[in-house]
Coordinates of C-alpha atoms in Angstrom, one line a residue:
M1 CA 93.8 120.3 92.7
N2 CA 91.5 118.5 90.2
E3 CA 91.6 114.8 89.7
S4 CA 93.8 114.9 86.6
E5 CA 96.4 117.0 88.3
F6 CA 96.3 114.6 91.3
S7 CA 96.9 111.6 89.1
E8 CA 99.8 113.3 87.3
Q9 CA 101.5 114.2 90.5
I10 CA 101.0 110.9 92.4
A11 CA 101.3 107.9 90.0
F12 CA 100.8 104.7 91.9
G13 CA 99.4 101.2 91.4
T14 CA 98.5 100.0 87.9
D15 CA 97.9 103.6 86.7
S16 CA 101.7 104.3 86.5
F17 CA 102.3 101.2 84.4
A18 CA 100.1 102.7 81.7
D19 CA 102.0 106.0 81.8
N20 CA 105.4 104.4 82.1
P21 CA 105.7 100.9 80.5
E22 CA 109.5 100.9 81.0
P23 CA 111.0 97.7 82.5
R24 CA 111.4 98.1 86.3
C25 CA 114.5 97.7 88.3
P26 CA 113.4 97.1 92.0
C27 CA 115.8 98.0 94.8
L28 CA 114.7 97.1 98.4
L29 CA 116.5 98.8 101.3
L30 CA 116.3 97.0 104.7
L31 CA 117.6 99.6 107.2
D32 CA 118.4 99.1 110.8
T33 CA 116.8 101.8 112.9
S34 CA 117.5 100.2 116.3
A35 CA 118.5 102.3 119.3
S36 CA 122.3 101.8 118.7
M37 CA 121.9 103.7 115.4
A38 CA 120.8 106.8 117.2
G39 CA 122.6 110.1 116.6
R40 CA 125.2 110.6 113.9
P41 CA 124.7 107.1 112.3
T42 CA 121.1 107.8 111.6
Q43 CA 121.8 111.4 110.4
E44 CA 124.4 110.1 108.0
L45 CA 122.0 107.4 106.8
N46 CA 119.3 110.0 106.1
D47 CA 121.8 112.2 104.2
G48 CA 122.8 109.1 102.2
L49 CA 119.2 108.4 101.3
N50 CA 118.7 111.9 100.1
A51 CA 121.8 111.7 97.9
F52 CA 120.6 108.4 96.5
K53 CA 117.4 110.0 95.4
E54 CA 119.2 113.0 93.8
E55 CA 121.6 110.7 91.9
L56 CA 118.8 108.5 90.5
I57 CA 116.6 111.4 89.3
S58 CA 119.7 112.9 87.6
D59 CA 119.5 110.0 85.1
S60 CA 116.4 110.1 82.9
L61 CA 116.2 106.4 82.3
A62 CA 117.0 105.3 85.9
M63 CA 114.3 107.8 87.0
K64 CA 111.7 105.8 85.1
R65 CA 113.1 102.3 85.7
V66 CA 114.5 102.1 89.2
E67 CA 111.9 101.5 91.9
V68 CA 112.8 101.9 95.6
A69 CA 111.2 100.4 98.7
I70 CA 112.3 100.8 102.3
V71 CA 111.6 98.5 105.2
T72 CA 113.1 99.7 108.6
F73 CA 113.6 97.5 111.6
G74 CA 113.4 98.7 115.2
P75 CA 110.4 98.0 114.9
V76 CA 109.6 96.6 111.5
N77 CA 107.9 99.2 109.3
V78 CA 107.3 99.6 105.6
E79 CA 108.5 103.2 105.1
N80 CA 108.1 103.2 101.3
H81 CA 106.4 100.7 99.0
F82 CA 108.0 100.3 95.6
Q83 CA 108.0 103.6 93.8
T84 CA 109.9 104.9 90.8
A85 CA 112.8 107.1 91.6
A86 CA 110.8 110.2 90.4
S87 CA 108.1 109.4 93.0
F88 CA 110.4 108.3 95.8
Y89 CA 110.8 110.7 98.7
P90 CA 113.2 109.4 101.3
P91 CA 111.7 109.3 104.8
T92 CA 113.5 110.9 107.8
L93 CA 114.5 107.9 109.9
N94 CA 114.6 107.9 113.7
A95 CA 116.4 105.3 115.7
N96 CA 114.8 103.4 118.6
S97 CA 113.8 99.9 119.8
D98 CA 115.5 96.6 119.2
T99 CA 116.7 94.8 116.0
P100 CA 114.1 92.5 114.5
M101 CA 116.2 91.7 111.4
G102 CA 114.6 88.4 110.6
A103 CA 111.1 89.8 110.5
A104 CA 112.3 92.7 108.4
I105 CA 113.9 90.4 105.8
K106 CA 110.7 88.4 105.5
E107 CA 108.6 91.5 105.2
G108 CA 110.8 92.9 102.5
L109 CA 110.9 89.7 100.5
E110 CA 107.1 89.5 100.6
L111 CA 107.0 93.1 99.2
I112 CA 109.2 91.9 96.3
R113 CA 107.0 88.9 95.6
Q114 CA 103.9 91.1 95.5
R115 CA 105.5 93.7 93.3
K116 CA 106.6 91.0 90.8
Q117 CA 103.0 89.8 90.6
E118 CA 101.9 93.4 89.8
Y119 CA 104.6 93.6 87.0
R120 CA 103.5 90.3 85.5
A121 CA 99.8 91.2 85.7
N122 CA 100.5 94.5 83.8
G123 CA 102.9 93.0 81.2
I124 CA 105.9 94.9 82.7
S125 CA 109.3 93.3 82.3
F126 CA 111.7 93.7 85.2
Y127 CA 115.3 93.2 86.3
R128 CA 116.3 90.9 89.1
P129 CA 115.5 92.9 92.3
W130 CA 118.3 94.0 94.6
V131 CA 118.0 93.7 98.4
F132 CA 120.4 95.9 100.4
L133 CA 120.5 95.2 104.2
I134 CA 122.3 97.7 106.4
T135 CA 122.8 97.0 110.1
D136 CA 125.0 97.8 113.1
G137 CA 124.0 95.0 115.4
S138 CA 122.7 91.4 115.8
P139 CA 119.2 90.2 115.2
T140 CA 117.0 90.3 118.3
D141 CA 114.5 87.9 116.8
E142 CA 114.5 84.5 115.0
W143 CA 116.5 84.9 111.8
H144 CA 117.4 81.4 110.6
S145 CA 114.2 81.1 108.6
A146 CA 114.8 84.5 107.0
A147 CA 118.4 83.3 106.1
A148 CA 116.8 80.2 104.5
L149 CA 114.5 82.4 102.4
V150 CA 117.5 84.5 101.3
K151 CA 119.5 81.4 100.2
E152 CA 116.4 80.0 98.4
G153 CA 115.8 83.3 96.6
E154 CA 119.5 83.6 95.5
N155 CA 119.6 80.1 94.3
S156 CA 116.5 80.6 92.1
K157 CA 117.8 84.1 91.0
S158 CA 114.7 85.7 92.4
F159 CA 116.8 88.6 93.8
A160 CA 120.4 89.6 94.6
F161 CA 121.0 90.1 98.4
F162 CA 123.7 92.3 99.8
A163 CA 124.5 92.8 103.4
V164 CA 126.5 95.8 104.9
G165 CA 127.7 95.9 108.5
V166 CA 128.1 99.2 110.2
Q167 CA 130.6 99.3 113.1
G168 CA 129.2 97.0 115.8
A169 CA 127.5 94.6 113.4
N170 CA 127.7 90.9 113.9
M171 CA 129.5 90.0 110.7
E172 CA 129.4 86.3 111.5
I173 CA 125.6 86.3 111.5
L174 CA 125.5 88.4 108.4
R175 CA 127.7 85.7 106.7
Q176 CA 125.0 83.1 107.6
I177 CA 122.2 85.2 106.2
S178 CA 123.9 86.5 103.0
V179 CA 125.2 84.2 100.2
R180 CA 127.5 87.0 99.2
E181 CA 130.3 88.0 101.6
P182 CA 129.0 90.9 103.7
L183 CA 130.7 94.2 103.3
K184 CA 131.9 96.2 106.3
L185 CA 131.2 99.9 106.1
E186 CA 134.2 102.2 106.7
G187 CA 133.2 104.6 109.4
L188 CA 129.9 106.2 108.5
K189 CA 130.4 106.5 104.7
F190 CA 126.7 106.1 103.9
R191 CA 126.9 108.8 101.3
E192 CA 129.7 106.9 99.4
L193 CA 127.7 103.7 99.8
F194 CA 124.6 105.2 98.3
Q195 CA 126.7 106.8 95.5
W196 CA 127.9 103.3 94.7
L197 CA 124.4 101.9 94.9
S198 CA 123.0 104.6 92.6
N199 CA 125.8 104.1 90.1
S200 CA 125.1 100.3 90.1
M201 CA 121.3 100.9 89.7
K202 CA 121.9 103.3 86.8
S203 CA 124.2 100.6 85.1
V204 CA 121.6 97.9 85.6
S205 CA 118.7 100.2 84.4
H206 CA 120.6 100.9 81.2
S207 CA 121.2 97.2 80.5
V208 CA 118.9 94.6 79.0
P209 CA 116.9 92.7 81.6
N210 CA 118.3 89.3 82.6
T211 CA 121.9 90.2 81.5
E212 CA 124.8 90.3 83.9
V213 CA 126.2 93.8 84.6
P214 CA 129.7 94.3 85.9
L215 CA 129.7 96.3 89.1
E216 CA 132.2 98.8 90.5
S217 CA 134.3 97.7 93.4
P218 CA 133.0 99.0 96.8
K219 CA 136.5 100.2 97.5
G220 CA 136.3 103.6 99.1
W221 CA 133.4 102.9 101.4
A222 CA 133.6 99.2 102.4
S223 CA 136.0 96.4 103.2
I224 CA 135.3 92.7 103.0

């Protein structure tokens, strides 16, 4: 593979902004991979991620505008830095360890801060980032400072934060972390969740940055 072929196949950093100056729509996924998610929950989560990718690339505009990053916790790991949907390849997640949710939130919000700096440095406009937290447990680390960062970011409209509790999740703690009322996943409907998320991302990516977009109800995969 020569250098030009390589750059065409793997667009990253500032090079991709030159090739694709479209406004960016960042979506950060904070995914619980602690031991309690082992087995079918993680398999359904992986299937949902793959469906999410397929849905995004089926929309030519969303494919260029939506950027996805993934931070897993159990332990905290940046699985994917922000990449456009076309370059995003969902990792195969495995469940183990504890639930360092507070550290994962901080890591993810720092990724968003850095990515915004890159957009600004390259003259790229962007939509308000979405942060999507999915967990089936309680934090096993200090989380109050992360909750304060979420509230601060929401108040300044730096991002929109959504929390989803899988069966077993401590919904009371999620209410203290998220400004929006957390959603409770029905069963293991991860595929339906990611269908909703991809539809929402498509709607946002087709809108004008900094305008409000009405979202579909999560009915069918979640309850409040």
